[in-house]
Structure formats: structure tokens, C-alpha cells
């Protein structure tokens, strides 16, 4: 069953804690992306990676970090430096077309 | 500066109507224009996409119209159904697909 998986679906954390969101794909795509979506808003690019061991900052990278040690995996860490971390986080991958995972809703209180 | 501008922000139509969502871009290097459909709490799903070498593409009830000279493209949903109620995003990318630029989204409500 090919696709993009994100886990967990819902995540709750206390303010000041770092949290890592998982993203795995079995589509053999080179490029992977992380987006943030706030209620009623569009998609904002956090980080993207076109190849293993390489990634670039998107439009809102501050307070986030990523790694790309394997082609299949692109985890996102939301650090305590991110001022408003509560949001819906979407992972995507692409070879030509871009496909999205189901998302992780992060709530920080 | 927003690379892709989408309108309207929201749209209400009756069942059977033809909602039209418009997008405009400036960067002439864009050559791939997908549309996504997103239901609440779900990830966006690729609906239909077009390249600038054609002016129209149809897939089922969904049609993209593309005007290269005006740098505009639009999504038409024929015979709209309540199940089409969702948020629709347009996007644009360049040939190497390394980065996608999204519109701000249109929330469509199809009334029974």
C-alpha cells in the first residue's frame, strides 16, 4: 500500500518541550516537504529536501528543524523556540506531482 | 509576495451549479499547475493538474482552464454535489518541481 504516513494523528505537548513529528513515504520520491496549516489558512512551507542529507529552509523555518538521513523519512522537530506551534502539520513528497500525508494536529498548551 | 493569488476566499452554490475558482501567477517560469481538494482534518488530495501547453483539461466533472497570456488558470466543477464541499487550493511549480507555491484556498459549500 503506497503512500505517505504521518504519526501520530494528534499530538499534545506542554509549552517548552521539543516534539518530533514523523513522516515516512514508500513512493520512492526524492523530494519531501513540511507545511504548516493554521485554521482557515493556506499552506506555508517550513522545510523541504530534494535529496538525502540535504534540505532547505522554507518560508517559516524559524523554530523548526529537520533531518533527512534516509530517502523514506523526513522527521520534523518543533522546538521550544517556535512561538506558536499549535497547528496542523502536513508532510508531502514528490517526484513530479506532489502528494500529501494525512497530517498531524499538534496542540501545545 | 504571494506567488499565486486565489479567489474567491469562499463560495456557496446550489447542487448542480458550476463553481469557478480562479488563480493568477506572475512567474513565467511556472509550468505545472495542480489543484488540490482538502476535507476538514485531512491532507490535501491531488485533483487535477495542467501544463501550459494546453488550454483546457477535463477529468470527470473537474475542468481546468488555462490562459497563458493572462497568467491565469481556473477550476470549474460541473454538476456540483454536496460531497464536493471542501477547500480547494491551486498551486504552481517550475519544471524541476523542487518547490510548490500554493494559493490561499477557497472554501466551497454546495447546498443540497
Tab-separated table of N, CA, C and O in Angstrom, chain B:
chain	number	residue	atom	x	y	z
B	1	UNK	N	5.919	38.301	-0.909
B	1	UNK	CA	4.970	38.479	-2.000
B	1	UNK	C	4.379	37.126	-2.384
B	1	UNK	O	5.092	36.158	-2.582
B	2	UNK	N	3.049	37.098	-2.446
B	2	UNK	CA	2.393	35.847	-2.739
B	2	UNK	C	2.574	35.516	-4.216
B	2	UNK	O	2.233	36.308	-5.099
B	3	UNK	N	3.090	34.316	-4.486
B	3	UNK	CA	3.394	33.928	-5.855
B	3	UNK	C	2.140	33.528	-6.626
B	3	UNK	O	2.087	33.685	-7.849
B	4	UNK	N	1.153	32.984	-5.921
B	4	UNK	CA	-0.086	32.546	-6.567
B	4	UNK	C	-1.257	33.160	-5.797
B	4	UNK	O	-1.367	32.956	-4.594
B	5	UNK	N	-2.085	33.901	-6.499
B	5	UNK	CA	-3.231	34.558	-5.868
B	5	UNK	C	-4.510	33.838	-6.256
B	5	UNK	O	-4.771	33.639	-7.443
B	6	UNK	N	-5.310	33.484	-5.260
B	6	UNK	CA	-6.507	32.676	-5.469
B	6	UNK	C	-7.741	33.429	-5.004
B	6	UNK	O	-7.718	34.107	-3.976
B	7	UNK	N	-8.817	33.290	-5.776
B	7	UNK	CA	-10.089	33.913	-5.402
B	7	UNK	C	-11.242	33.072	-5.934
B	7	UNK	O	-11.086	32.349	-6.924
B	8	UNK	N	-12.416	33.142	-5.312
B	8	UNK	CA	-12.706	33.861	-4.071
B	8	UNK	C	-12.230	33.081	-2.846
B	8	UNK	O	-11.805	31.944	-2.976
B	9	UNK	N	-12.332	33.671	-1.702
B	9	UNK	CA	-11.946	33.019	-0.455
B	9	UNK	C	-12.978	31.966	-0.075
B	9	UNK	O	-12.642	30.929	0.488
B	10	UNK	N	-14.250	32.250	-0.377
B	10	UNK	CA	-15.300	31.287	-0.111
B	10	UNK	C	-16.365	31.386	-1.194
B	10	UNK	O	-16.490	32.415	-1.858
B	11	UNK	N	-17.118	30.304	-1.334
B	11	UNK	CA	-18.067	30.206	-2.441
B	11	UNK	C	-19.216	29.302	-2.031
B	11	UNK	O	-18.980	28.215	-1.480
B	12	UNK	N	-20.421	29.751	-2.257
B	12	UNK	CA	-21.605	28.942	-1.962
B	12	UNK	C	-22.396	28.779	-3.255
B	12	UNK	O	-22.707	29.770	-3.918
B	13	UNK	N	-22.711	27.537	-3.604
B	13	UNK	CA	-23.517	27.270	-4.801
B	13	UNK	C	-24.582	26.231	-4.451
B	13	UNK	O	-24.456	25.495	-3.474
B	14	UNK	N	-25.594	26.192	-5.267
B	14	UNK	CA	-26.618	25.167	-5.126
B	14	UNK	C	-26.165	23.904	-5.848
B	14	UNK	O	-25.381	23.964	-6.818
B	15	UNK	N	-26.667	22.780	-5.405
B	15	UNK	CA	-26.393	21.500	-6.063
B	15	UNK	C	-26.690	21.626	-7.555
B	15	UNK	O	-27.725	22.159	-7.953
B	16	UNK	N	-25.773	21.131	-8.375
B	16	UNK	CA	-25.943	21.215	-9.820
B	16	UNK	C	-25.303	22.447	-10.435
B	16	UNK	O	-25.130	22.525	-11.655
B	17	UNK	N	-24.936	23.422	-9.616
B	17	UNK	CA	-24.300	24.628	-10.108
B	17	UNK	C	-22.861	24.369	-10.522
B	17	UNK	O	-22.318	23.262	-10.351
B	18	UNK	N	-22.224	25.380	-11.096
B	18	UNK	CA	-20.842	25.254	-11.588
B	18	UNK	C	-19.968	26.286	-10.878
B	18	UNK	O	-19.803	27.418	-11.356
B	19	UNK	N	-19.402	25.906	-9.751
B	19	UNK	CA	-18.496	26.851	-9.079
B	19	UNK	C	-17.211	27.020	-9.879
B	19	UNK	O	-16.718	26.068	-10.505
B	20	UNK	N	-16.689	28.235	-9.882
B	20	UNK	CA	-15.452	28.547	-10.598
B	20	UNK	C	-14.490	29.211	-9.619
B	20	UNK	O	-14.848	30.177	-8.949
B	21	UNK	N	-13.298	28.668	-9.543
B	21	UNK	CA	-12.265	29.200	-8.659
B	21	UNK	C	-11.105	29.662	-9.530
B	21	UNK	O	-10.681	28.930	-10.434
B	22	UNK	N	-10.622	30.854	-9.262
B	22	UNK	CA	-9.611	31.466	-10.121
B	22	UNK	C	-8.263	31.623	-9.423
B	22	UNK	O	-8.216	31.885	-8.222
B	23	UNK	N	-7.213	31.470	-10.199
B	23	UNK	CA	-5.868	31.704	-9.693
B	23	UNK	C	-5.055	32.480	-10.705
B	23	UNK	O	-5.256	32.333	-11.921
B	24	UNK	N	-4.147	33.300	-10.207
B	24	UNK	CA	-3.280	34.100	-11.061
B	24	UNK	C	-1.847	34.000	-10.547
B	24	UNK	O	-1.631	33.851	-9.344
B	25	UNK	N	-0.902	34.080	-11.455
B	25	UNK	CA	0.504	33.988	-11.083
B	25	UNK	C	1.295	35.007	-11.879
B	25	UNK	O	0.824	35.540	-12.879
B	26	UNK	N	2.518	35.273	-11.412
B	26	UNK	CA	3.381	36.234	-12.095
B	26	UNK	C	4.603	35.589	-12.741
B	26	UNK	O	5.073	36.023	-13.774
B	27	UNK	N	5.113	34.552	-12.092
B	27	UNK	CA	6.367	33.954	-12.523
B	27	UNK	C	6.166	33.115	-13.794
B	27	UNK	O	5.548	32.060	-13.766
B	28	UNK	N	6.706	33.584	-14.907
B	28	UNK	CA	6.517	32.876	-16.173
B	28	UNK	C	7.322	31.578	-16.241
B	28	UNK	O	7.170	30.800	-17.185
B	29	UNK	N	8.157	31.330	-15.249
B	29	UNK	CA	8.893	30.061	-15.197
B	29	UNK	C	8.016	28.909	-14.709
B	29	UNK	O	8.360	27.746	-14.887
B	30	UNK	N	6.872	29.220	-14.118
B	30	UNK	CA	5.958	28.162	-13.681
B	30	UNK	C	5.458	27.403	-14.896
B	30	UNK	O	5.035	27.993	-15.896
B	31	UNK	N	5.474	26.072	-14.795
B	31	UNK	CA	4.961	25.308	-15.929
B	31	UNK	C	4.198	24.062	-15.500
B	31	UNK	O	4.007	23.137	-16.281
B	32	UNK	N	3.765	24.052	-14.273
B	32	UNK	CA	2.936	22.937	-13.792
B	32	UNK	C	1.973	23.510	-12.783
B	32	UNK	O	2.394	24.193	-11.838
B	33	UNK	N	0.663	23.269	-12.996
B	33	UNK	CA	-0.371	23.921	-12.197
B	33	UNK	C	-1.375	22.876	-11.698
B	33	UNK	O	-2.311	22.517	-12.396
B	34	UNK	N	-1.185	22.411	-10.453
B	34	UNK	CA	-2.125	21.423	-9.903
B	34	UNK	C	-3.211	22.075	-9.057
B	34	UNK	O	-3.054	23.204	-8.573
B	35	UNK	N	-4.294	21.359	-8.892
B	35	UNK	CA	-5.353	21.730	-7.960
B	35	UNK	C	-5.490	20.614	-6.927
B	35	UNK	O	-5.430	19.427	-7.274
B	36	UNK	N	-5.721	21.039	-5.677
B	36	UNK	CA	-5.896	20.090	-4.595
B	36	UNK	C	-7.253	20.308	-3.930
B	36	UNK	O	-7.752	21.435	-3.856
B	37	UNK	N	-7.791	19.203	-3.400
B	37	UNK	CA	-9.049	19.224	-2.655
B	37	UNK	C	-8.746	18.774	-1.232
B	37	UNK	O	-8.094	17.742	-1.034
B	38	UNK	N	-9.212	19.535	-0.257
B	38	UNK	CA	-8.951	19.172	1.131
B	38	UNK	C	-10.236	19.170	1.939
B	38	UNK	O	-10.953	20.178	1.985
B	39	UNK	N	-10.488	18.044	2.590
B	39	UNK	CA	-11.608	17.942	3.528
B	39	UNK	C	-11.093	18.228	4.925
B	39	UNK	O	-9.901	18.029	5.210
B	40	UNK	N	-11.969	18.680	5.828
B	40	UNK	CA	-11.528	19.047	7.181
B	40	UNK	C	-10.780	17.919	7.884
B	40	UNK	O	-11.223	16.768	7.884
B	41	UNK	N	-9.633	18.242	8.438
B	41	UNK	CA	-8.852	17.272	9.187
B	41	UNK	C	-8.072	16.290	8.340
B	41	UNK	O	-7.459	15.363	8.885
B	42	UNK	N	-8.083	16.475	7.022
B	42	UNK	CA	-7.370	15.566	6.112
B	42	UNK	C	-6.283	16.313	5.361
B	42	UNK	O	-6.281	17.534	5.289
B	43	UNK	N	-5.360	15.551	4.776
B	43	UNK	CA	-4.364	16.162	3.925
B	43	UNK	C	-4.949	16.485	2.559
B	43	UNK	O	-5.909	15.854	2.123
B	44	UNK	N	-4.413	17.480	1.859
B	44	UNK	CA	-4.891	17.795	0.511
B	44	UNK	C	-4.663	16.620	-0.429
B	44	UNK	O	-3.639	15.935	-0.347
B	45	UNK	N	-5.614	16.424	-1.328
B	45	UNK	CA	-5.508	15.357	-2.331
B	45	UNK	C	-5.412	15.982	-3.714
B	45	UNK	O	-6.184	16.883	-4.049
B	46	UNK	N	-4.470	15.497	-4.501
B	46	UNK	CA	-4.315	15.993	-5.868
B	46	UNK	C	-5.567	15.666	-6.673
B	46	UNK	O	-5.995	14.513	-6.743
B	47	UNK	N	-6.127	16.700	-7.302
B	47	UNK	CA	-7.387	16.568	-8.031
B	47	UNK	C	-7.147	16.493	-9.529
B	47	UNK	O	-7.574	15.577	-10.209
B	48	UNK	N	-6.446	17.453	-10.036
B	48	UNK	CA	-6.207	17.581	-11.474
B	48	UNK	C	-5.073	18.577	-11.651
B	48	UNK	O	-4.870	19.449	-10.822
B	49	UNK	N	-4.321	18.422	-12.739
B	49	UNK	CA	-3.199	19.333	-12.987
B	49	UNK	C	-3.085	19.610	-14.482
B	49	UNK	O	-3.541	18.806	-15.305
B	50	UNK	N	-2.447	20.729	-14.803
B	50	UNK	CA	-2.318	21.117	-16.196
B	50	UNK	C	-0.939	21.692	-16.463
B	50	UNK	O	-0.301	22.241	-15.570
B	51	UNK	N	-0.471	21.521	-17.689
B	51	UNK	CA	0.764	22.156	-18.157
B	51	UNK	C	0.363	23.281	-19.093
B	51	UNK	O	-0.691	23.227	-19.719
B	52	UNK	N	1.216	24.273	-19.298
B	52	UNK	CA	0.830	25.436	-20.100
B	52	UNK	C	0.746	25.190	-21.596
B	52	UNK	O	0.396	26.106	-22.341
B	53	UNK	N	1.037	23.974	-22.052
B	53	UNK	CA	0.939	23.720	-23.484
B	53	UNK	C	-0.483	23.379	-23.932
B	53	UNK	O	-0.740	23.213	-25.125
B	54	UNK	N	-1.411	23.292	-22.975
B	54	UNK	CA	-2.819	23.079	-23.317
B	54	UNK	C	-3.655	24.145	-22.627
B	54	UNK	O	-3.264	24.698	-21.606
B	55	UNK	N	-4.817	24.443	-23.190
B	55	UNK	CA	-5.660	25.498	-22.634
B	55	UNK	C	-6.772	24.945	-21.741
B	55	UNK	O	-7.405	25.699	-21.009
B	56	UNK	N	-6.996	23.645	-21.813
B	56	UNK	CA	-8.065	23.064	-21.006
B	56	UNK	C	-7.773	21.585	-20.760
B	56	UNK	O	-7.239	20.896	-21.621
B	57	UNK	N	-8.164	21.141	-19.564
B	57	UNK	CA	-8.037	19.724	-19.239
B	57	UNK	C	-9.238	19.313	-18.410
B	57	UNK	O	-9.619	20.031	-17.476
B	58	UNK	N	-9.832	18.182	-18.769
B	58	UNK	CA	-11.015	17.692	-18.054
B	58	UNK	C	-10.725	16.343	-17.441
B	58	UNK	O	-10.132	15.477	-18.076
B	59	UNK	N	-11.189	16.166	-16.210
B	59	UNK	CA	-11.157	14.854	-15.584
B	59	UNK	C	-12.461	14.699	-14.813
B	59	UNK	O	-12.654	15.322	-13.773
B	60	UNK	N	-13.341	13.912	-15.385
B	60	UNK	CA	-14.663	13.751	-14.776
B	60	UNK	C	-15.419	15.062	-14.778
B	60	UNK	O	-15.536	15.725	-15.803
B	61	UNK	N	-15.875	15.477	-13.600
B	61	UNK	CA	-16.623	16.739	-13.508
B	61	UNK	C	-15.722	17.956	-13.293
B	61	UNK	O	-16.208	19.074	-13.185
B	62	UNK	N	-14.433	17.740	-13.206
B	62	UNK	CA	-13.488	18.821	-12.930
B	62	UNK	C	-12.759	19.236	-14.215
B	62	UNK	O	-12.263	18.399	-14.956
B	63	UNK	N	-12.718	20.554	-14.435
B	63	UNK	CA	-12.065	21.103	-15.627
B	63	UNK	C	-11.144	22.229	-15.212
B	63	UNK	O	-11.522	23.086	-14.402
B	64	UNK	N	-9.922	22.217	-15.742
B	64	UNK	CA	-9.024	23.351	-15.579
B	64	UNK	C	-8.998	24.110	-16.899
B	64	UNK	O	-8.800	23.518	-17.963
B	65	UNK	N	-9.168	25.431	-16.810
B	65	UNK	CA	-8.963	26.308	-17.963
B	65	UNK	C	-7.690	27.097	-17.722
B	65	UNK	O	-7.466	27.585	-16.613
B	66	UNK	N	-6.874	27.212	-18.746
B	66	UNK	CA	-5.576	27.863	-18.585
B	66	UNK	C	-5.400	28.941	-19.641
B	66	UNK	O	-5.601	28.694	-20.830
B	67	UNK	N	-5.046	30.150	-19.195
B	67	UNK	CA	-4.806	31.269	-20.104
B	67	UNK	C	-3.375	31.736	-19.895
B	67	UNK	O	-3.080	32.480	-18.956
B	68	UNK	N	-2.484	31.285	-20.773
B	68	UNK	CA	-1.062	31.557	-20.590
B	68	UNK	C	-0.742	33.047	-20.714
B	68	UNK	O	0.051	33.585	-19.939
B	69	UNK	N	-1.375	33.718	-21.665
B	69	UNK	CA	-1.062	35.138	-21.873
B	69	UNK	C	-1.501	35.981	-20.682
B	69	UNK	O	-0.839	36.953	-20.317
B	70	UNK	N	-2.608	35.611	-20.068
B	70	UNK	CA	-3.107	36.348	-18.898
B	70	UNK	C	-2.487	35.850	-17.599
B	70	UNK	O	-2.695	36.458	-16.549
B	71	UNK	N	-1.757	34.761	-17.660
B	71	UNK	CA	-1.172	34.122	-16.473
B	71	UNK	C	-2.253	33.830	-15.440
B	71	UNK	O	-2.132	34.197	-14.250
B	72	UNK	N	-3.304	33.179	-15.927
B	72	UNK	CA	-4.412	32.813	-15.046
B	72	UNK	C	-4.858	31.395	-15.358
B	72	UNK	O	-4.754	30.925	-16.491
B	73	UNK	N	-5.378	30.734	-14.349
B	73	UNK	CA	-5.972	29.426	-14.540
B	73	UNK	C	-7.121	29.260	-13.546
B	73	UNK	O	-7.131	29.903	-12.498
B	74	UNK	N	-8.078	28.441	-13.924
B	74	UNK	CA	-9.265	28.318	-13.090
B	74	UNK	C	-9.762	26.880	-13.069
B	74	UNK	O	-9.486	26.098	-13.972
B	75	UNK	N	-10.473	26.574	-11.984
B	75	UNK	CA	-11.080	25.254	-11.798
B	75	UNK	C	-12.586	25.408	-11.899
B	75	UNK	O	-13.167	26.268	-11.235
B	76	UNK	N	-13.204	24.579	-12.735
B	76	UNK	CA	-14.655	24.531	-12.865
B	76	UNK	C	-15.108	23.153	-12.376
B	76	UNK	O	-14.517	22.148	-12.755
B	77	UNK	N	-16.180	23.143	-11.576
B	77	UNK	CA	-16.731	21.870	-11.126
B	77	UNK	C	-18.134	21.747	-11.713
B	77	UNK	O	-19.046	22.476	-11.303
B	78	UNK	N	-18.288	20.857	-12.657
B	78	UNK	CA	-19.583	20.674	-13.315
B	78	UNK	C	-20.535	19.897	-12.415
B	78	UNK	O	-20.098	19.012	-11.659
B	79	UNK	N	-21.836	20.216	-12.501
B	79	UNK	CA	-22.856	19.473	-11.759
B	79	UNK	C	-22.403	19.243	-10.312
B	79	UNK	O	-22.315	18.111	-9.832
B	80	UNK	N	-22.091	20.320	-9.611
B	80	UNK	CA	-21.536	20.189	-8.266
B	80	UNK	C	-22.507	19.483	-7.319
B	80	UNK	O	-23.735	19.603	-7.445
B	81	UNK	N	-21.918	18.742	-6.395
B	81	UNK	CA	-22.661	17.933	-5.421
B	81	UNK	C	-22.274	18.346	-4.005
B	81	UNK	O	-21.174	18.854	-3.791
B	82	UNK	N	-23.140	18.089	-3.036
B	82	UNK	CA	-22.784	18.408	-1.634
B	82	UNK	C	-21.469	17.767	-1.199
B	82	UNK	O	-20.732	18.340	-0.408
B	83	UNK	N	-21.152	16.603	-1.751
B	83	UNK	CA	-19.893	15.933	-1.425
B	83	UNK	C	-18.664	16.649	-1.949
B	83	UNK	O	-17.541	16.322	-1.561
B	84	UNK	N	-18.857	17.641	-2.809
B	84	UNK	CA	-17.739	18.437	-3.313
B	84	UNK	C	-17.378	19.558	-2.333
B	84	UNK	O	-16.388	20.271	-2.550
B	85	UNK	N	-18.184	19.734	-1.296
B	85	UNK	CA	-17.918	20.770	-0.297
B	85	UNK	C	-16.588	20.489	0.383
B	85	UNK	O	-16.413	19.457	1.045
B	86	UNK	N	-15.653	21.379	0.197
B	86	UNK	CA	-14.277	21.184	0.666
B	86	UNK	C	-13.532	22.495	0.423
B	86	UNK	O	-14.090	23.455	-0.108
B	87	UNK	N	-12.270	22.505	0.813
B	87	UNK	CA	-11.407	23.638	0.472
B	87	UNK	C	-10.532	23.249	-0.706
B	87	UNK	O	-9.960	22.151	-0.725
B	88	UNK	N	-10.435	24.129	-1.673
B	88	UNK	CA	-9.667	23.865	-2.890
B	88	UNK	C	-8.470	24.815	-2.955
B	88	UNK	O	-8.593	26.014	-2.706
B	89	UNK	N	-7.328	24.245	-3.260
B	89	UNK	CA	-6.091	25.019	-3.387
B	89	UNK	C	-5.546	24.880	-4.801
B	89	UNK	O	-5.458	23.766	-5.330
B	90	UNK	N	-5.151	26.004	-5.378
B	90	UNK	CA	-4.363	25.926	-6.600
B	90	UNK	C	-2.889	26.026	-6.221
B	90	UNK	O	-2.559	26.448	-5.110
B	91	UNK	N	-2.035	25.629	-7.131
B	91	UNK	CA	-0.605	25.680	-6.877
B	91	UNK	C	0.139	25.835	-8.191
B	91	UNK	O	-0.441	25.659	-9.275
B	92	UNK	N	1.405	26.171	-8.087
B	92	UNK	CA	2.251	26.306	-9.278
B	92	UNK	C	3.653	25.844	-8.933
B	92	UNK	O	4.104	25.992	-7.804
B	93	UNK	N	4.305	25.310	-9.955
B	93	UNK	CA	5.667	24.821	-9.749
B	93	UNK	C	6.454	24.998	-11.042
B	93	UNK	O	5.883	25.155	-12.119
B	94	UNK	N	7.759	24.940	-10.902
B	94	UNK	CA	8.606	25.018	-12.086
B	94	UNK	C	8.962	23.618	-12.568
B	94	UNK	O	8.656	22.627	-11.899
B	95	UNK	N	9.633	23.543	-13.694
B	95	UNK	CA	9.890	22.272	-14.369
B	95	UNK	C	10.563	21.257	-13.458
B	95	UNK	O	10.255	20.086	-13.497
B	96	UNK	N	11.479	21.698	-12.597
B	96	UNK	CA	12.185	20.737	-11.751
B	96	UNK	C	11.411	20.367	-10.494
B	96	UNK	O	11.894	19.580	-9.687
B	97	UNK	N	10.235	20.938	-10.329
B	97	UNK	CA	9.325	20.547	-9.246
B	97	UNK	C	9.951	20.652	-7.858
B	97	UNK	O	9.541	19.950	-6.949
B	98	UNK	N	10.943	21.480	-7.667
B	98	UNK	CA	11.589	21.477	-6.363
B	98	UNK	C	10.786	22.237	-5.319
B	98	UNK	O	10.944	22.012	-4.134
B	99	UNK	N	9.922	23.131	-5.748
B	99	UNK	CA	9.168	23.924	-4.800
B	99	UNK	C	7.790	24.217	-5.391
B	99	UNK	O	7.670	24.526	-6.575
B	100	UNK	N	6.787	24.101	-4.546
B	100	UNK	CA	5.421	24.361	-4.968
B	100	UNK	C	4.921	25.607	-4.256
B	100	UNK	O	5.143	25.785	-3.064
B	101	UNK	N	4.215	26.457	-4.985
B	101	UNK	CA	3.658	27.667	-4.416
B	101	UNK	C	2.131	27.535	-4.427
B	101	UNK	O	1.545	27.268	-5.476
B	102	UNK	N	1.524	27.714	-3.261
B	102	UNK	CA	0.090	27.474	-3.119
B	102	UNK	C	-0.695	28.776	-3.020
B	102	UNK	O	-0.222	29.763	-2.442
B	103	UNK	N	-1.918	28.741	-3.570
B	103	UNK	CA	-2.859	29.804	-3.325
B	103	UNK	C	-3.392	29.710	-1.899
B	103	UNK	O	-3.109	28.740	-1.181
B	104	UNK	N	-4.166	30.698	-1.502
B	104	UNK	CA	-4.638	30.778	-0.111
B	104	UNK	C	-5.850	29.901	0.166
B	104	UNK	O	-6.271	29.784	1.310
B	105	UNK	N	-6.420	29.299	-0.863
B	105	UNK	CA	-7.530	28.366	-0.667
B	105	UNK	C	-8.902	28.999	-0.861
B	105	UNK	O	-9.094	30.187	-0.611
B	106	UNK	N	-9.843	28.177	-1.329
B	106	UNK	CA	-11.241	28.580	-1.482
B	106	UNK	C	-12.115	27.543	-0.804
B	106	UNK	O	-12.045	26.353	-1.131
B	107	UNK	N	-12.913	27.997	0.158
B	107	UNK	CA	-13.818	27.083	0.842
B	107	UNK	C	-15.132	27.038	0.080
B	107	UNK	O	-15.843	28.039	-0.019
B	108	UNK	N	-15.441	25.879	-0.478
B	108	UNK	CA	-16.653	25.692	-1.281
B	108	UNK	C	-17.726	24.986	-0.469
B	108	UNK	O	-17.459	23.956	0.158
B	109	UNK	N	-18.925	25.527	-0.511
B	109	UNK	CA	-20.083	24.900	0.127
B	109	UNK	C	-21.144	24.690	-0.943
B	109	UNK	O	-21.644	25.655	-1.529
B	110	UNK	N	-21.458	23.438	-1.199
B	110	UNK	CA	-22.508	23.106	-2.172
B	110	UNK	C	-23.762	22.731	-1.402
B	110	UNK	O	-23.787	21.715	-0.692
B	111	UNK	N	-24.781	23.527	-1.528
B	111	UNK	CA	-26.021	23.307	-0.776
B	111	UNK	C	-26.932	22.322	-1.499
B	111	UNK	O	-27.053	22.389	-2.722
B	112	UNK	N	-27.572	21.423	-0.742
B	112	UNK	CA	-28.444	20.405	-1.353
B	112	UNK	C	-29.648	21.018	-2.073
B	112	UNK	O	-30.070	22.109	-1.730
